[in-house]
């Protein structure tokens, strides 16, 4: 039953464990949770410091057989929301003559105290995405901070689309949406002069918290499009989601292997090292060789990374070519003007 107010919940067994770990382990946690300077606890109130600010009081418990309150002044029992199995539940116990926090479980008929824990803020986030020259992006949309008990069965948001960005499709494979057995609807309209995507979901079952995204936005970008995607007017059921994390679209063009927005000889060096098993981008976040970076390095568009791609990048840098073979193969030389080969510890560049 909903014993806590909206935005709060009964802690799970795992959350109680996290608290005890934070307080130095079960052997010490109890004393740090018991109230001080109160006649309510019987002596000796072992180890009491209330260091945590929990201010635990000895309410004892109510016995299910006769409805009588027992152990007043001696113990405090707190339910968790975790069952074991359905007829039992985990609890925590503080005692006047112990400094530990006891963990156990018993039948649910007992009357124990409840501490409500504030829910984390609902957060809708869009994942940052590196986009290769092909202009295809798959942006994950996640909703976090909710629990199964919140029973979220619907959400909606709108997303202003930057110039040059269009929605191709919405993916739900291996996401929360597919688990929730629902329907995603979307449409794009012009709002205040800007192309805006409207997304709504309604499910027959409650959403299940997990690490999976709610859905994926498959976007198509033109050659110049990039920037920040910032959702607006986000609601889960009728609850407005206050915390919104936008996603950044970063564009990698052909030859820009290191992702700095320009094509230099260093891009050729990065690729050449990659081809011989040396990663010069091991400190780059996200992972250095995401598909977008591989696409940017494949400047001739043949679907594989070879020394030929290194040669094309060097030719572009010294203006032997002005168009990438992947874009305009007819304008590229029939053969590379520079040959790249490795001889022992040396890399040799020579006329082809």
mmCIF file of N, CA and C in Angstrom, residues 119-127 140-147 150 152 155-157 176 207 210 212-214 231 234-236 239-246:
data_model
loop_
_atom_site.group_PDB
_atom_site.id
_atom_site.type_symbol
_atom_site.label_atom_id
_atom_site.label_comp_id
_atom_site.label_asym_id
_atom_site.label_seq_id
_atom_site.Cartn_x
_atom_site.Cartn_y
_atom_site.Cartn_z
ATOM 1 N N UNK A 119 12.431 9.933 -3.415
ATOM 2 C CA UNK A 119 12.795 9.409 -4.720
ATOM 3 C C UNK A 119 13.842 10.301 -5.385
ATOM 4 N N UNK A 120 14.723 9.723 -6.177
ATOM 5 C CA UNK A 120 15.603 10.559 -7.000
ATOM 6 C C UNK A 120 14.753 11.304 -8.026
ATOM 7 N N UNK A 121 15.251 12.430 -8.532
ATOM 8 C CA UNK A 121 14.445 13.182 -9.499
ATOM 9 C C UNK A 121 14.260 12.405 -10.800
ATOM 10 N N UNK A 122 13.061 12.493 -11.356
ATOM 11 C CA UNK A 122 12.848 11.923 -12.674
ATOM 12 C C UNK A 122 13.728 12.670 -13.672
ATOM 13 N N UNK A 123 14.436 11.917 -14.494
ATOM 14 C CA UNK A 123 15.361 12.527 -15.444
ATOM 15 C C UNK A 123 15.181 11.905 -16.817
ATOM 16 N N UNK A 124 14.977 12.746 -17.809
ATOM 17 C CA UNK A 124 14.984 12.284 -19.192
ATOM 18 C C UNK A 124 16.308 12.726 -19.813
ATOM 19 N N UNK A 125 17.019 11.795 -20.404
ATOM 20 C CA UNK A 125 18.328 12.123 -20.970
ATOM 21 C C UNK A 125 18.442 11.595 -22.387
ATOM 22 N N UNK A 126 19.107 12.346 -23.219
ATOM 23 C CA UNK A 126 19.455 11.932 -24.568
ATOM 24 C C UNK A 126 20.954 11.688 -24.613
ATOM 25 N N UNK A 127 21.354 10.566 -25.158
ATOM 26 C CA UNK A 127 22.773 10.216 -25.197
ATOM 27 C C UNK A 127 23.496 11.065 -26.233
ATOM 28 N N UNK A 140 19.875 7.415 -28.102
ATOM 29 C CA UNK A 140 19.121 6.732 -27.056
ATOM 30 C C UNK A 140 18.434 7.743 -26.148
ATOM 31 N N UNK A 141 17.164 7.454 -25.815
ATOM 32 C CA UNK A 141 16.377 8.277 -24.896
ATOM 33 C C UNK A 141 16.110 7.448 -23.647
ATOM 34 N N UNK A 142 16.541 7.966 -22.481
ATOM 35 C CA UNK A 142 16.367 7.220 -21.235
ATOM 36 C C UNK A 142 15.565 8.031 -20.221
ATOM 37 N N UNK A 143 14.766 7.320 -19.418
ATOM 38 C CA UNK A 143 14.051 7.899 -18.282
ATOM 39 C C UNK A 143 14.550 7.187 -17.033
ATOM 40 N N UNK A 144 15.096 7.933 -16.090
ATOM 41 C CA UNK A 144 15.621 7.356 -14.857
ATOM 42 C C UNK A 144 14.998 8.040 -13.647
ATOM 43 N N UNK A 145 15.170 7.391 -12.481
ATOM 44 C CA UNK A 145 14.643 7.964 -11.242
ATOM 45 C C UNK A 145 13.260 7.476 -10.887
ATOM 46 N N UNK A 146 12.740 6.480 -11.610
ATOM 47 C CA UNK A 146 11.417 5.959 -11.276
ATOM 48 C C UNK A 146 11.530 4.517 -10.799
ATOM 49 N N UNK A 147 10.476 4.069 -10.168
ATOM 50 C CA UNK A 147 10.431 2.735 -9.586
ATOM 51 C C UNK A 147 9.219 1.999 -10.131
ATOM 52 N N UNK A 150 5.936 3.229 -9.004
ATOM 53 C CA UNK A 150 5.410 4.472 -9.563
ATOM 54 C C UNK A 150 4.394 4.218 -10.664
ATOM 55 N N UNK A 152 4.440 3.944 -13.960
ATOM 56 C CA UNK A 152 4.412 4.813 -15.137
ATOM 57 C C UNK A 152 4.012 4.006 -16.357
ATOM 58 N N UNK A 155 4.414 8.327 -21.320
ATOM 59 C CA UNK A 155 5.308 9.477 -21.292
ATOM 60 C C UNK A 155 5.173 10.218 -22.612
ATOM 61 N N UNK A 156 5.588 11.460 -22.598
ATOM 62 C CA UNK A 156 5.553 12.253 -23.816
ATOM 63 C C UNK A 156 6.590 13.366 -23.718
ATOM 64 N N UNK A 157 7.055 13.804 -24.858
ATOM 65 C CA UNK A 157 7.956 14.945 -24.902
ATOM 66 C C UNK A 157 7.958 15.503 -26.316
ATOM 67 N N UNK A 176 12.874 -0.351 -23.095
ATOM 68 C CA UNK A 176 11.778 -0.474 -22.130
ATOM 69 C C UNK A 176 10.432 -0.534 -22.821
ATOM 70 N N UNK A 207 6.085 0.686 -16.970
ATOM 71 C CA UNK A 207 7.474 0.664 -17.388
ATOM 72 C C UNK A 207 8.325 -0.012 -16.314
ATOM 73 N N UNK A 210 15.358 -0.063 -15.691
ATOM 74 C CA UNK A 210 16.525 -0.863 -16.065
ATOM 75 C C UNK A 210 17.503 0.064 -16.748
ATOM 76 N N UNK A 212 18.120 -0.083 -19.839
ATOM 77 C CA UNK A 212 17.741 0.059 -21.246
ATOM 78 C C UNK A 212 17.136 1.426 -21.519
ATOM 79 N N UNK A 213 17.287 1.912 -22.742
ATOM 80 C CA UNK A 213 16.623 3.172 -23.097
ATOM 81 C C UNK A 213 15.121 2.978 -23.272
ATOM 82 N N UNK A 214 14.396 4.086 -23.203
ATOM 83 C CA UNK A 214 12.970 4.029 -23.522
ATOM 84 C C UNK A 214 12.780 3.723 -25.000
ATOM 85 N N UNK A 231 15.201 18.098 -25.310
ATOM 86 C CA UNK A 231 13.761 17.834 -25.188
ATOM 87 C C UNK A 231 13.065 18.888 -24.338
ATOM 88 N N UNK A 234 8.415 17.495 -20.974
ATOM 89 C CA UNK A 234 8.508 16.052 -20.753
ATOM 90 C C UNK A 234 7.587 15.659 -19.605
ATOM 91 N N UNK A 235 6.732 14.663 -19.833
ATOM 92 C CA UNK A 235 5.816 14.180 -18.803
ATOM 93 C C UNK A 235 5.863 12.660 -18.748
ATOM 94 N N UNK A 236 5.846 12.111 -17.524
ATOM 95 C CA UNK A 236 5.663 10.688 -17.294
ATOM 96 C C UNK A 236 4.354 10.544 -16.535
ATOM 97 N N UNK A 239 3.036 13.486 -14.466
ATOM 98 C CA UNK A 239 4.094 14.105 -13.679
ATOM 99 C C UNK A 239 5.119 14.753 -14.602
ATOM 100 N N UNK A 240 5.344 16.051 -14.418
ATOM 101 C CA UNK A 240 6.323 16.722 -15.259
ATOM 102 C C UNK A 240 7.732 16.321 -14.835
ATOM 103 N N UNK A 241 8.552 15.975 -15.794
ATOM 104 C CA UNK A 241 9.945 15.624 -15.549
ATOM 105 C C UNK A 241 10.757 16.908 -15.557
ATOM 106 N N UNK A 242 11.323 17.242 -14.391
ATOM 107 C CA UNK A 242 12.009 18.524 -14.239
ATOM 108 C C UNK A 242 13.456 18.478 -14.720
ATOM 109 N N UNK A 243 14.101 17.328 -14.594
ATOM 110 C CA UNK A 243 15.514 17.230 -14.952
ATOM 111 C C UNK A 243 15.653 16.652 -16.354
ATOM 112 N N UNK A 244 16.217 17.445 -17.243
ATOM 113 C CA UNK A 244 16.372 17.053 -18.639
ATOM 114 C C UNK A 244 17.839 17.210 -19.027
ATOM 115 N N UNK A 245 18.407 16.156 -19.560
ATOM 116 C CA UNK A 245 19.800 16.181 -20.007
ATOM 117 C C UNK A 245 19.817 16.094 -21.532
ATOM 118 N N UNK A 246 20.196 17.170 -22.206
ATOM 119 C CA UNK A 246 20.209 17.145 -23.673
ATOM 120 C C UNK A 246 21.341 16.288 -24.209
#
